[in-house]
PDB file of N, CA, C and O in Angstrom:
ATOM      1  N   VAL A1094       7.474  -3.084   9.512  1.00 96.00           N
ATOM      2  CA  VAL A1094       7.630  -3.527  11.181  1.00 96.00           C
ATOM      3  C   VAL A1094       7.502  -5.038  11.195  1.00 96.00           C
ATOM      4  O   VAL A1094       7.196  -5.970  10.760  1.00 96.00           O
ATOM      5  N   ILE A1095       8.166  -5.552  12.476  1.00 97.00           N
ATOM      6  CA  ILE A1095       7.998  -7.051  12.751  1.00 97.00           C
ATOM      7  C   ILE A1095       7.363  -6.699  14.391  1.00 97.00           C
ATOM      8  O   ILE A1095       8.399  -5.987  14.760  1.00 97.00           O
ATOM      9  N   SER A1096       7.398  -8.063  14.517  1.00 96.00           N
ATOM     10  CA  SER A1096       6.530  -8.153  16.015  1.00 96.00           C
ATOM     11  C   SER A1096       6.781  -9.692  16.319  1.00 96.00           C
ATOM     12  O   SER A1096       7.387 -10.417  15.397  1.00 96.00           O
ATOM     13  N   TRP A1097       7.189  -9.809  17.669  1.00 95.00           N
ATOM     14  CA  TRP A1097       6.968 -11.149  18.135  1.00 95.00           C
ATOM     15  C   TRP A1097       6.925 -11.289  19.501  1.00 95.00           C
ATOM     16  O   TRP A1097       7.030 -10.390  20.063  1.00 95.00           O
ATOM     17  N   THR A1098       6.875 -12.018  20.009  1.00 93.00           N
ATOM     18  CA  THR A1098       6.239 -12.406  21.389  1.00 93.00           C
ATOM     19  C   THR A1098       8.146 -13.172  22.338  1.00 93.00           C
ATOM     20  O   THR A1098       8.368 -13.990  21.691  1.00 93.00           O
ATOM     21  N   ASP A1099       8.059 -12.617  23.483  1.00 92.00           N
ATOM     22  CA  ASP A1099       9.328 -13.270  23.672  1.00 92.00           C
ATOM     23  C   ASP A1099       8.674 -13.712  25.445  1.00 92.00           C
ATOM     24  O   ASP A1099       8.357 -12.892  26.257  1.00 92.00           O
ATOM     25  N   GLY A1100       8.807 -14.463  25.685  1.00 87.00           N
ATOM     26  CA  GLY A1100       8.587 -15.452  26.826  1.00 87.00           C
ATOM     27  C   GLY A1100       7.291 -16.438  26.683  1.00 87.00           C
ATOM     28  O   GLY A1100       6.739 -16.778  25.861  1.00 87.00           O
ATOM     29  N   ALA A1101       6.515 -16.520  28.065  1.00 82.00           N
ATOM     30  CA  ALA A1101       5.258 -17.541  27.766  1.00 82.00           C
ATOM     31  C   ALA A1101       4.320 -16.872  28.749  1.00 82.00           C
ATOM     32  O   ALA A1101       4.847 -16.635  29.571  1.00 82.00           O
ATOM     33  N   ALA A1102       2.764 -17.230  28.311  1.00 75.00           N
ATOM     34  CA  ALA A1102       2.340 -17.220  29.447  1.00 75.00           C
ATOM     35  C   ALA A1102       2.184 -15.527  30.162  1.00 75.00           C
ATOM     36  O   ALA A1102       2.319 -14.800  29.594  1.00 75.00           O
ATOM     37  N   ALA A1103       1.923 -15.536  31.319  1.00 81.00           N
ATOM     38  CA  ALA A1103       2.054 -14.568  32.142  1.00 81.00           C
ATOM     39  C   ALA A1103       3.057 -13.862  32.249  1.00 81.00           C
ATOM     40  O   ALA A1103       3.022 -12.567  32.456  1.00 81.00           O
ATOM     41  N   THR A1104       4.024 -14.535  31.964  1.00 86.00           N
ATOM     42  CA  THR A1104       5.256 -13.662  31.597  1.00 86.00           C
ATOM     43  C   THR A1104       5.955 -12.915  30.767  1.00 86.00           C
ATOM     44  O   THR A1104       7.076 -12.189  29.882  1.00 86.00           O
ATOM     45  N   ALA A1105       5.122 -13.207  29.752  1.00 88.00           N
ATOM     46  CA  ALA A1105       5.167 -13.050  28.155  1.00 88.00           C
ATOM     47  C   ALA A1105       4.932 -11.583  27.360  1.00 88.00           C
ATOM     48  O   ALA A1105       4.345 -10.827  28.311  1.00 88.00           O
ATOM     49  N   VAL A1106       6.155 -10.841  26.994  1.00 91.00           N
ATOM     50  CA  VAL A1106       5.846  -9.560  26.510  1.00 91.00           C
ATOM     51  C   VAL A1106       5.926  -9.514  24.923  1.00 91.00           C
ATOM     52  O   VAL A1106       6.772 -10.147  23.831  1.00 91.00           O
ATOM     53  N   VAL A1107       5.299  -8.634  24.190  1.00 94.00           N
ATOM     54  CA  VAL A1107       5.234  -8.639  22.840  1.00 94.00           C
ATOM     55  C   VAL A1107       6.319  -7.518  22.344  1.00 94.00           C
ATOM     56  O   VAL A1107       6.648  -6.496  22.849  1.00 94.00           O
ATOM     57  N   ARG A1108       7.307  -7.990  21.411  1.00 95.00           N
ATOM     58  CA  ARG A1108       8.463  -6.567  21.039  1.00 95.00           C
ATOM     59  C   ARG A1108       8.317  -6.625  19.624  1.00 95.00           C
ATOM     60  O   ARG A1108       7.503  -7.730  19.049  1.00 95.00           O
ATOM     61  N   PHE A1109       8.279  -5.497  19.165  1.00 97.00           N
ATOM     62  CA  PHE A1109       8.690  -5.154  17.746  1.00 97.00           C
ATOM     63  C   PHE A1109       9.460  -3.812  17.799  1.00 97.00           C
ATOM     64  O   PHE A1109      10.376  -3.459  18.082  1.00 97.00           O
ATOM     65  N   GLN A1110       9.890  -4.149  16.070  1.00 97.00           N
ATOM     66  CA  GLN A1110      10.804  -3.467  15.917  1.00 97.00           C
ATOM     67  C   GLN A1110      10.247  -2.564  13.956  1.00 97.00           C
ATOM     68  O   GLN A1110       9.926  -3.082  13.563  1.00 97.00           O
ATOM     69  N   VAL A1111      10.622  -1.295  14.028  1.00 96.00           N
ATOM     70  CA  VAL A1111      10.098  -0.717  12.972  1.00 96.00           C
ATOM     71  C   VAL A1111      11.650  -0.717  11.911  1.00 96.00           C
ATOM     72  O   VAL A1111      12.519  -0.562  12.213  1.00 96.00           O
ATOM     73  N   PHE A1112      11.066  -0.314  11.061  1.00 95.00           N
ATOM     74  CA  PHE A1112      12.149  -0.497   9.549  1.00 95.00           C
ATOM     75  C   PHE A1112      11.697   0.688   8.673  1.00 95.00           C
ATOM     76  O   PHE A1112      10.437   0.399   8.405  1.00 95.00           O
ATOM     77  N   ASP A1113      12.893   1.170   7.754  1.00 93.00           N
ATOM     78  CA  ASP A1113      12.564   2.243   6.983  1.00 93.00           C
ATOM     79  C   ASP A1113      12.263   0.929   5.370  1.00 93.00           C
ATOM     80  O   ASP A1113      12.447  -0.076   5.558  1.00 93.00           O
ATOM     81  N   ALA A1114      12.009   1.550   4.101  1.00 92.00           N
ATOM     82  CA  ALA A1114      11.978   0.856   3.315  1.00 92.00           C
ATOM     83  C   ALA A1114      13.303   0.491   2.734  1.00 92.00           C
ATOM     84  O   ALA A1114      13.161  -0.732   2.037  1.00 92.00           O
ATOM     85  N   GLN A1115      14.297   0.757   3.060  1.00 97.00           N
ATOM     86  CA  GLN A1115      15.452   0.163   2.849  1.00 97.00           C
ATOM     87  C   GLN A1115      16.204  -0.956   3.672  1.00 97.00           C
ATOM     88  O   GLN A1115      17.140  -1.807   3.475  1.00 97.00           O
ATOM     89  N   GLY A1116      15.040  -1.070   4.452  1.00 96.00           N
ATOM     90  CA  GLY A1116      15.667  -2.784   5.460  1.00 96.00           C
ATOM     91  C   GLY A1116      16.324  -2.324   7.142  1.00 96.00           C
ATOM     92  O   GLY A1116      16.426  -3.050   7.870  1.00 96.00           O
ATOM     93  N   ASN A1117      16.129  -0.547   7.303  1.00 97.00           N
ATOM     94  CA  ASN A1117      17.293  -0.176   7.977  1.00 97.00           C
ATOM     95  C   ASN A1117      16.586   0.133   9.165  1.00 97.00           C
ATOM     96  O   ASN A1117      15.209   0.361   9.442  1.00 97.00           O
ATOM     97  N   PRO A1118      16.646  -0.714  10.460  1.00 96.00           N
ATOM     98  CA  PRO A1118      15.972  -0.119  11.823  1.00 96.00           C
ATOM     99  C   PRO A1118      15.429   1.443  12.442  1.00 96.00           C
ATOM    100  O   PRO A1118      16.828   1.850  11.649  1.00 96.00           O
ATOM    101  N   VAL A1119      14.025   1.913  12.258  1.00 94.00           N
ATOM    102  CA  VAL A1119      14.352   2.806  12.850  1.00 94.00           C
ATOM    103  C   VAL A1119      13.837   3.183  14.119  1.00 94.00           C
ATOM    104  O   VAL A1119      13.117   2.648  14.800  1.00 94.00           O
ATOM    105  N   GLY A1120      14.642   4.035  14.695  1.00 94.00           N
ATOM    106  CA  GLY A1120      14.490   3.580  16.452  1.00 94.00           C
ATOM    107  C   GLY A1120      15.355   2.631  16.694  1.00 94.00           C
ATOM    108  O   GLY A1120      15.682   1.431  16.515  1.00 94.00           O
ATOM    109  N   THR A1121      14.689   2.451  18.308  1.00 95.00           N
ATOM    110  CA  THR A1121      15.215   0.926  18.889  1.00 95.00           C
ATOM    111  C   THR A1121      14.064   0.325  18.769  1.00 95.00           C
ATOM    112  O   THR A1121      13.288   0.618  19.068  1.00 95.00           O
ATOM    113  N   GLU A1122      14.372  -1.402  18.965  1.00 96.00           N
ATOM    114  CA  GLU A1122      13.144  -2.121  19.689  1.00 96.00           C
ATOM    115  C   GLU A1122      12.150  -1.636  21.088  1.00 96.00           C
ATOM    116  O   GLU A1122      13.097  -1.256  21.602  1.00 96.00           O
ATOM    117  N   GLN A1123      11.251  -1.910  20.214  1.00 96.00           N
ATOM    118  CA  GLN A1123      10.505  -1.428  21.387  1.00 96.00           C
ATOM    119  C   GLN A1123       9.414  -2.795  22.527  1.00 96.00           C
ATOM    120  O   GLN A1123       9.360  -3.616  21.513  1.00 96.00           O
ATOM    121  N   THR A1124       8.873  -2.501  23.421  1.00 94.00           N
ATOM    122  CA  THR A1124       7.959  -3.453  24.055  1.00 94.00           C
ATOM    123  C   THR A1124       6.606  -2.749  24.194  1.00 94.00           C
ATOM    124  O   THR A1124       6.567  -1.639  24.729  1.00 94.00           O
ATOM    125  N   VAL A1125       5.714  -3.892  24.147  1.00 92.00           N
ATOM    126  CA  VAL A1125       4.407  -3.327  24.414  1.00 92.00           C
ATOM    127  C   VAL A1125       4.049  -3.266  25.810  1.00 92.00           C
ATOM    128  O   VAL A1125       4.584  -4.363  26.547  1.00 92.00           O
ATOM    129  N   SER A1126       3.820  -2.659  26.799  1.00 81.00           N
ATOM    130  CA  SER A1126       3.867  -2.413  27.922  1.00 81.00           C
ATOM    131  C   SER A1126       2.822  -3.889  28.372  1.00 81.00           C
ATOM    132  O   SER A1126       1.558  -4.030  28.000  1.00 81.00           O
ATOM    133  N   GLY A1127       3.131  -4.384  29.488  1.00 81.00           N
ATOM    134  CA  GLY A1127       2.288  -5.458  30.659  1.00 81.00           C
ATOM    135  C   GLY A1127       2.704  -6.362  30.007  1.00 81.00           C
ATOM    136  O   GLY A1127       2.994  -6.496  29.024  1.00 81.00           O
ATOM    137  N   ALA A1128       2.929  -7.097  31.022  1.00 82.00           N
ATOM    138  CA  ALA A1128       3.241  -8.687  30.949  1.00 82.00           C
ATOM    139  C   ALA A1128       1.978  -9.253  30.718  1.00 82.00           C
ATOM    140  O   ALA A1128       1.266  -9.144  30.900  1.00 82.00           O
ATOM    141  N   GLY A1129       2.111 -10.492  29.780  1.00 88.00           N
ATOM    142  CA  GLY A1129       1.029 -11.426  29.678  1.00 88.00           C
ATOM    143  C   GLY A1129       0.681 -11.343  28.227  1.00 88.00           C
ATOM    144  O   GLY A1129      -0.367 -11.979  27.805  1.00 88.00           O
ATOM    145  N   ASN A1130       1.293 -10.136  27.368  1.00 89.00           N
ATOM    146  CA  ASN A1130       1.124 -10.043  26.344  1.00 89.00           C
ATOM    147  C   ASN A1130       1.918 -10.982  24.884  1.00 89.00           C
ATOM    148  O   ASN A1130       2.816 -11.349  25.143  1.00 89.00           O
ATOM    149  N   SER A1131       0.919 -11.405  24.100  1.00 89.00           N
ATOM    150  CA  SER A1131       1.877 -12.726  23.256  1.00 89.00           C
ATOM    151  C   SER A1131       0.934 -12.319  22.012  1.00 89.00           C
ATOM    152  O   SER A1131      -0.441 -11.960  21.811  1.00 89.00           O
ATOM    153  N   GLU A1132       1.049 -13.161  20.885  1.00 89.00           N
ATOM    154  CA  GLU A1132       0.205 -13.503  19.819  1.00 89.00           C
ATOM    155  C   GLU A1132       0.010 -11.841  19.108  1.00 89.00           C
ATOM    156  O   GLU A1132      -1.160 -12.131  19.080  1.00 89.00           O
ATOM    157  N   SER A1133       0.926 -11.735  18.592  1.00 94.00           N
ATOM    158  CA  SER A1133       0.918 -10.490  18.029  1.00 94.00           C
ATOM    159  C   SER A1133       0.371 -10.470  16.698  1.00 94.00           C
ATOM    160  O   SER A1133       1.038 -11.755  15.806  1.00 94.00           O
ATOM    161  N   ASN A1134      -0.129  -9.861  15.828  1.00 96.00           N
ATOM    162  CA  ASN A1134      -0.857  -9.743  14.350  1.00 96.00           C
ATOM    163  C   ASN A1134      -0.814  -8.197  13.789  1.00 96.00           C
ATOM    164  O   ASN A1134      -1.086  -7.480  14.605  1.00 96.00           O
ATOM    165  N   LEU A1135      -0.216  -7.475  13.179  1.00 97.00           N
ATOM    166  CA  LEU A1135       0.392  -6.445  12.023  1.00 97.00           C
ATOM    167  C   LEU A1135      -0.416  -5.776  10.729  1.00 97.00           C
ATOM    168  O   LEU A1135      -1.361  -7.003  10.071  1.00 97.00           O
ATOM    169  N   ALA A1136      -1.208  -5.094  11.083  1.00 97.00           N
ATOM    170  CA  ALA A1136      -1.575  -4.480   9.655  1.00 97.00           C
ATOM    171  C   ALA A1136      -1.400  -3.066   9.537  1.00 97.00           C
ATOM    172  O   ALA A1136      -1.050  -2.415  10.415  1.00 97.00           O
ATOM    173  N   ALA A1137      -1.299  -2.877   8.093  1.00 96.00           N
ATOM    174  CA  ALA A1137      -0.377  -1.370   7.606  1.00 96.00           C
ATOM    175  C   ALA A1137      -1.651  -0.536   7.808  1.00 96.00           C
ATOM    176  O   ALA A1137      -3.094  -0.941   7.066  1.00 96.00           O
ATOM    177  N   THR A1138      -1.913   0.594   8.036  1.00 96.00           N
ATOM    178  CA  THR A1138      -3.050   1.616   8.012  1.00 96.00           C
ATOM    179  C   THR A1138      -2.691   2.769   6.895  1.00 96.00           C
ATOM    180  O   THR A1138      -1.711   2.659   6.272  1.00 96.00           O
ATOM    181  N   ALA A1139      -3.376   3.318   6.574  1.00 96.00           N
ATOM    182  CA  ALA A1139      -3.564   4.019   5.101  1.00 96.00           C
ATOM    183  C   ALA A1139      -2.486   5.508   5.736  1.00 96.00           C
ATOM    184  O   ALA A1139      -1.685   6.024   4.528  1.00 96.00           O
ATOM    185  N   ASP A1140      -2.336   6.232   6.401  1.00 95.00           N
ATOM    186  CA  ASP A1140      -1.311   7.328   7.351  1.00 95.00           C
ATOM    187  C   ASP A1140      -0.089   6.206   7.575  1.00 95.00           C
ATOM    188  O   ASP A1140       0.693   7.538   7.575  1.00 95.00           O
ATOM    189  N   GLY A1141       0.512   5.334   7.096  1.00 93.00           N
ATOM    190  CA  GLY A1141       2.104   5.066   6.957  1.00 93.00           C
ATOM    191  C   GLY A1141       2.187   4.190   8.209  1.00 93.00           C
ATOM    192  O   GLY A1141       3.498   3.861   8.692  1.00 93.00           O
ATOM    193  N   GLY A1142       1.007   4.244   9.019  1.00 96.00           N
ATOM    194  CA  GLY A1142       1.273   3.792  10.553  1.00 96.00           C
ATOM    195  C   GLY A1142       0.987   2.047  10.384  1.00 96.00           C
ATOM    196  O   GLY A1142       0.898   1.689   9.276  1.00 96.00           O
ATOM    197  N   PHE A1143       0.829   1.554  11.414  1.00 97.00           N
ATOM    198  CA  PHE A1143       0.237   0.206  11.769  1.00 97.00           C
ATOM    199  C   PHE A1143      -0.084   0.186  12.787  1.00 97.00           C
ATOM    200  O   PHE A1143      -0.668   0.381  13.954  1.00 97.00           O
ATOM    201  N   ALA A1144      -1.761  -0.900  12.777  1.00 97.00           N
ATOM    202  CA  ALA A1144      -1.957  -1.733  14.152  1.00 97.00           C
ATOM    203  C   ALA A1144      -1.365  -2.932  14.464  1.00 97.00           C
ATOM    204  O   ALA A1144      -1.221  -3.847  13.375  1.00 97.00           O
ATOM    205  N   MET A1145      -1.780  -3.076  15.854  1.00 97.00           N
ATOM    206  CA  MET A1145      -1.112  -4.371  16.063  1.00 97.00           C
ATOM    207  C   MET A1145      -1.982  -5.176  17.348  1.00 97.00           C
ATOM    208  O   MET A1145      -2.995  -4.240  18.055  1.00 97.00           O
ATOM    209  N   GLY A1146      -2.761  -6.277  16.503  1.00 95.00           N
ATOM    210  CA  GLY A1146      -3.463  -7.184  17.424  1.00 95.00           C
ATOM    211  C   GLY A1146      -2.586  -7.643  18.452  1.00 95.00           C
ATOM    212  O   GLY A1146      -1.411  -8.999  18.459  1.00 95.00           O
ATOM    213  N   ILE A1147      -2.909  -7.990  19.523  1.00 94.00           N
ATOM    214  CA  ILE A1147      -2.216  -8.624  20.717  1.00 94.00           C
ATOM    215  C   ILE A1147      -3.267  -9.407  21.373  1.00 94.00           C
ATOM    216  O   ILE A1147      -4.483  -9.067  22.068  1.00 94.00           O
ATOM    217  N   GLN A1148      -2.765 -10.720  22.253  1.00 91.00           N
ATOM    218  CA  GLN A1148      -3.707 -11.158  23.085  1.00 91.00           C
ATOM    219  C   GLN A1148      -3.003 -11.159  24.135  1.00 91.00           C
ATOM    220  O   GLN A1148      -1.497 -11.159  24.750  1.00 91.00           O
ATOM    221  N   THR A1149      -4.091 -10.709  25.533  1.00 89.00           N
ATOM    222  CA  THR A1149      -3.012 -10.695  27.002  1.00 89.00           C
ATOM    223  C   THR A1149      -3.900 -11.888  27.389  1.00 89.00           C
ATOM    224  O   THR A1149      -4.666 -12.401  28.055  1.00 89.00           O
ATOM    225  N   PHE A1150      -2.651 -12.313  28.593  1.00 86.00           N
ATOM    226  CA  PHE A1150      -3.166 -13.822  29.482  1.00 86.00           C
ATOM    227  C   PHE A1150      -3.123 -13.555  30.955  1.00 86.00           C
ATOM    228  O   PHE A1150      -2.934 -12.335  30.885  1.00 86.00           O
ATOM    229  N   PHE A1151      -4.431 -13.489  31.162  1.00 85.00           N
ATOM    230  CA  PHE A1151      -4.391 -13.631  32.466  1.00 85.00           C
ATOM    231  C   PHE A1151      -5.015 -15.226  33.200  1.00 85.00           C
ATOM    232  O   PHE A1151      -4.722 -14.632  34.423  1.00 85.00           O
ATOM    233  N   SER A1152      -5.464 -16.118  32.553  1.00 81.00           N
ATOM    234  CA  SER A1152      -5.548 -17.326  33.185  1.00 81.00           C
ATOM    235  C   SER A1152      -5.500 -17.969  31.989  1.00 81.00           C
ATOM    236  O   SER A1152      -5.934 -17.901  30.594  1.00 81.00           O
ATOM    237  N   THR A1153      -5.482 -19.339  32.446  1.00 80.00           N
ATOM    238  CA  THR A1153      -5.885 -20.677  31.173  1.00 80.00           C
ATOM    239  C   THR A1153      -6.588 -20.551  30.392  1.00 80.00           C
ATOM    240  O   THR A1153      -7.003 -21.048  29.721  1.00 80.00           O
ATOM    241  N   THR A1154      -7.377 -19.882  31.049  1.00 85.00           N
ATOM    242  CA  THR A1154      -9.289 -20.205  30.880  1.00 85.00           C
ATOM    243  C   THR A1154      -9.367 -18.360  30.035  1.00 85.00           C
ATOM    244  O   THR A1154     -10.967 -18.095  29.964  1.00 85.00           O
ATOM    245  N   ASP A1155      -8.624 -17.298  30.589  1.00 87.00           N
ATOM    246  CA  ASP A1155      -9.140 -15.857  30.353  1.00 87.00           C
ATOM    247  C   ASP A1155      -7.949 -15.268  29.676  1.00 87.00           C
ATOM    248  O   ASP A1155      -7.138 -15.031  30.318  1.00 87.00           O
ATOM    249  N   TYR A1156      -8.190 -14.541  28.534  1.00 87.00           N
ATOM    250  CA  TYR A1156      -7.586 -14.171  27.320  1.00 87.00           C
ATOM    251  C   TYR A1156      -8.366 -12.698  26.956  1.00 87.00           C
ATOM    252  O   TYR A1156      -9.794 -12.811  26.937  1.00 87.00           O
ATOM    253  N   ASP A1157      -7.644 -11.493  26.704  1.00 90.00           N
ATOM    254  CA  ASP A1157      -8.380 -10.458  26.256  1.00 90.00           C
ATOM    255  C   ASP A1157      -7.457 -10.077  25.124  1.00 90.00           C
ATOM    256  O   ASP A1157      -6.361 -10.868  24.479  1.00 90.00           O
ATOM    257  N   ILE A1158      -8.389  -9.605  23.832  1.00 92.00           N
ATOM    258  CA  ILE A1158      -7.661  -9.373  22.787  1.00 92.00           C
ATOM    259  C   ILE A1158      -8.074  -7.590  22.713  1.00 92.00           C
ATOM    260  O   ILE A1158      -8.939  -6.988  22.671  1.00 92.00           O
ATOM    261  N   SER A1159      -6.780  -7.062  22.373  1.00 92.00           N
ATOM    262  CA  SER A1159      -6.581  -5.595  22.323  1.00 92.00           C
ATOM    263  C   SER A1159      -5.996  -5.254  21.048  1.00 92.00           C
ATOM    264  O   SER A1159      -5.685  -5.884  20.641  1.00 92.00           O
ATOM    265  N   VAL A1160      -6.510  -4.325  20.223  1.00 96.00           N
ATOM    266  CA  VAL A1160      -5.609  -3.372  18.765  1.00 96.00           C
ATOM    267  C   VAL A1160      -5.322  -2.141  19.501  1.00 96.00           C
ATOM    268  O   VAL A1160      -5.738  -1.786  19.983  1.00 96.00           O
ATOM    269  N   LEU A1161      -4.027  -2.061  19.308  1.00 95.00           N
ATOM    270  CA  LEU A1161      -3.212  -0.760  19.330  1.00 95.00           C
ATOM    271  C   LEU A1161      -2.602  -0.413  18.358  1.00 95.00           C
ATOM    272  O   LEU A1161      -2.222  -0.915  17.228  1.00 95.00           O
ATOM    273  N   ALA A1162      -2.856   1.325  18.149  1.00 97.00           N
ATOM    274  CA  ALA A1162      -2.285   1.883  16.913  1.00 97.00           C
ATOM    275  C   ALA A1162      -1.138   2.559  17.236  1.00 97.00           C
ATOM    276  O   ALA A1162      -0.976   3.126  18.372  1.00 97.00           O
ATOM    277  N   TYR A1163      -0.057   2.577  16.110  1.00 96.00           N
ATOM    278  CA  TYR A1163       0.905   3.103  16.040  1.00 96.00           C
ATOM    279  C   TYR A1163       1.311   3.796  15.106  1.00 96.00           C
ATOM    280  O   TYR A1163       0.677   3.470  13.628  1.00 96.00           O
ATOM    281  N   ASP A1164       2.021   4.820  15.036  1.00 96.00           N
ATOM    282  CA  ASP A1164       2.701   5.790  13.707  1.00 96.00           C
ATOM    283  C   ASP A1164       3.555   5.269  13.392  1.00 96.00           C
ATOM    284  O   ASP A1164       3.744   4.279  13.438  1.00 96.00           O
ATOM    285  N   ALA A1165       4.012   5.863  12.046  1.00 93.00           N
ATOM    286  CA  ALA A1165       5.087   5.300  11.049  1.00 93.00           C
ATOM    287  C   ALA A1165       6.698   5.014  11.834  1.00 93.00           C
ATOM    288  O   ALA A1165       7.196   4.133  11.276  1.00 93.00           O
ATOM    289  N   GLY A1166       6.423   5.796  12.769  1.00 93.00           N
ATOM    290  CA  GLY A1166       7.752   5.509  13.394  1.00 93.00           C
ATOM    291  C   GLY A1166       7.389   4.716  14.851  1.00 93.00           C
ATOM    292  O   GLY A1166       8.861   4.130  15.765  1.00 93.00           O
ATOM    293  N   GLY A1167       6.514   4.473  15.268  1.00 94.00           N
ATOM    294  CA  GLY A1167       6.408   3.424  16.388  1.00 94.00           C
ATOM    295  C   GLY A1167       5.941   3.966  17.515  1.00 94.00           C
ATOM    296  O   GLY A1167       5.984   3.470  18.356  1.00 94.00           O
ATOM    297  N   GLY A1168       5.338   5.434  17.340  1.00 95.00           N
ATOM    298  CA  GLY A1168       4.909   5.999  18.268  1.00 95.00           C
ATOM    299  C   GLY A1168       3.946   5.465  18.445  1.00 95.00           C
ATOM    300  O   GLY A1168       2.503   5.141  17.817  1.00 95.00           O
ATOM    301  N   PHE A1169       3.193   5.371  19.610  1.00 95.00           N
ATOM    302  CA  PHE A1169       1.654   4.779  20.316  1.00 95.00           C
ATOM    303  C   PHE A1169       0.932   5.624  20.293  1.00 95.00           C
ATOM    304  O   PHE A1169       0.850   6.859  20.511  1.00 95.00           O
ATOM    305  N   GLY A1170      -0.510   5.060  19.367  1.00 95.00           N
ATOM    306  CA  GLY A1170      -1.478   5.947  19.355  1.00 95.00           C
ATOM    307  C   GLY A1170      -2.994   6.298  19.862  1.00 95.00           C
ATOM    308  O   GLY A1170      -3.652   6.427  19.844  1.00 95.00           O
ATOM    309  N   GLY A1171      -2.601   4.581  20.151  1.00 93.00           N
ATOM    310  CA  GLY A1171      -3.808   4.793  21.399  1.00 93.00           C
ATOM    311  C   GLY A1171      -4.986   3.243  20.976  1.00 93.00           C
ATOM    312  O   GLY A1171      -4.234   2.536  20.615  1.00 93.00           O
ATOM    313  N   LEU A1172      -5.665   3.310  21.668  1.00 92.00           N
ATOM    314  CA  LEU A1172      -6.244   1.802  21.582  1.00 92.00           C
ATOM    315  C   LEU A1172      -6.826   1.828  20.264  1.00 92.00           C
ATOM    316  O   LEU A1172      -7.608   3.206  20.360  1.00 92.00           O
ATOM    317  N   VAL A1173      -7.520   0.828  19.234  1.00 88.00           N
ATOM    318  CA  VAL A1173      -8.369   1.028  18.332  1.00 88.00           C
ATOM    319  C   VAL A1173     -10.178   0.309  18.960  1.00 88.00           C
ATOM    320  O   VAL A1173     -10.063  -0.629  19.585  1.00 88.00           O
TER     321      VAL A1173
END
Protein backbone atom coordinates (compact mmCIF):
# COMPACT_ATOMS: atom_id res chain seq x y z
CA VAL A 1 0.00 0.00 0.00
CA ILE A 2 1.11 3.55 -0.67
CA SER A 3 -0.50 6.77 0.55
CA TRP A 4 -0.12 10.43 -0.32
CA THR A 5 -1.64 13.86 0.34
CA ASP A 6 -3.46 15.61 -2.48
CA GLY A 7 -3.95 19.36 -1.91
CA ALA A 8 -3.00 21.59 1.01
CA ALA A 9 -4.30 22.60 4.45
CA ALA A 10 -8.11 22.64 4.83
CA THR A 11 -8.72 21.22 1.32
CA ALA A 12 -6.16 18.39 1.49
CA VAL A 13 -7.23 14.75 1.24
CA VAL A 14 -5.28 11.55 1.82
CA ARG A 15 -5.41 8.96 -0.93
CA PHE A 16 -4.08 5.41 -1.00
CA GLN A 17 -3.69 2.42 -3.31
CA VAL A 18 -3.25 -1.21 -2.29
CA PHE A 19 -0.98 -3.48 -4.38
CA ASP A 20 -0.52 -7.25 -4.47
CA ALA A 21 2.84 -9.02 -3.99
CA GLN A 22 3.62 -8.65 -7.71
CA GLY A 23 3.05 -4.88 -7.64
CA ASN A 24 -0.35 -4.92 -9.36
CA PRO A 25 -3.07 -2.56 -8.05
CA VAL A 26 -5.77 -4.21 -5.93
CA GLY A 27 -9.05 -2.41 -6.56
CA THR A 28 -9.02 1.32 -7.23
CA GLU A 29 -7.35 4.32 -5.63
CA GLN A 30 -9.21 5.26 -2.45
CA THR A 31 -9.70 8.53 -0.59
CA VAL A 32 -9.79 8.86 3.20
CA SER A 33 -13.06 10.72 3.84
CA GLY A 34 -13.04 14.35 4.92
CA ALA A 35 -11.10 17.37 3.76
CA GLY A 36 -8.15 18.65 5.76
CA ASN A 37 -6.45 15.25 6.11
CA SER A 38 -2.71 15.04 5.46
CA GLU A 39 0.61 13.63 6.67
CA SER A 40 -0.28 9.94 6.29
CA ASN A 41 1.94 7.23 7.78
CA LEU A 42 1.48 3.49 7.26
CA ALA A 43 2.20 0.37 9.32
CA ALA A 44 1.55 -3.28 8.44
CA THR A 45 -0.62 -5.33 10.78
CA ALA A 46 -0.18 -9.01 11.63
CA ASP A 47 -3.40 -10.00 9.79
CA GLY A 48 -2.18 -8.61 6.44
CA GLY A 49 -3.97 -5.29 6.75
CA PHE A 50 -2.54 -1.93 7.63
CA ALA A 51 -2.95 1.02 9.96
CA MET A 52 -2.79 4.59 8.69
CA GLY A 53 -2.02 7.58 10.88
CA ILE A 54 -3.32 10.90 9.54
CA GLN A 55 -3.28 14.52 10.63
CA THR A 56 -6.49 16.54 10.27
CA PHE A 57 -6.22 20.32 9.84
CA PHE A 58 -8.72 22.58 11.59
CA SER A 59 -6.72 25.84 11.80
CA THR A 60 -3.08 26.94 11.79
CA THR A 61 -2.83 25.96 15.47
CA ASP A 62 -5.36 23.10 15.65
CA TYR A 63 -4.59 19.63 14.27
CA ASP A 64 -5.88 16.21 15.34
CA ILE A 65 -4.11 12.87 14.89
CA SER A 66 -6.14 9.74 14.04
CA VAL A 67 -5.18 6.13 13.37
CA LEU A 68 -7.40 4.20 10.95
CA ALA A 69 -7.43 0.41 10.47
CA TYR A 70 -7.85 -1.27 7.05
CA ASP A 71 -7.95 -4.89 5.91
CA ALA A 72 -5.57 -6.33 3.28
CA GLY A 73 -7.89 -5.24 0.45
CA GLY A 74 -8.18 -1.65 1.68
CA GLY A 75 -11.56 -2.05 3.41
CA PHE A 76 -12.04 0.35 6.33
CA GLY A 77 -12.02 -1.40 9.69
CA GLY A 78 -12.52 1.57 12.01
CA LEU A 79 -10.55 3.92 14.21
CA VAL A 80 -7.78 2.46 16.37
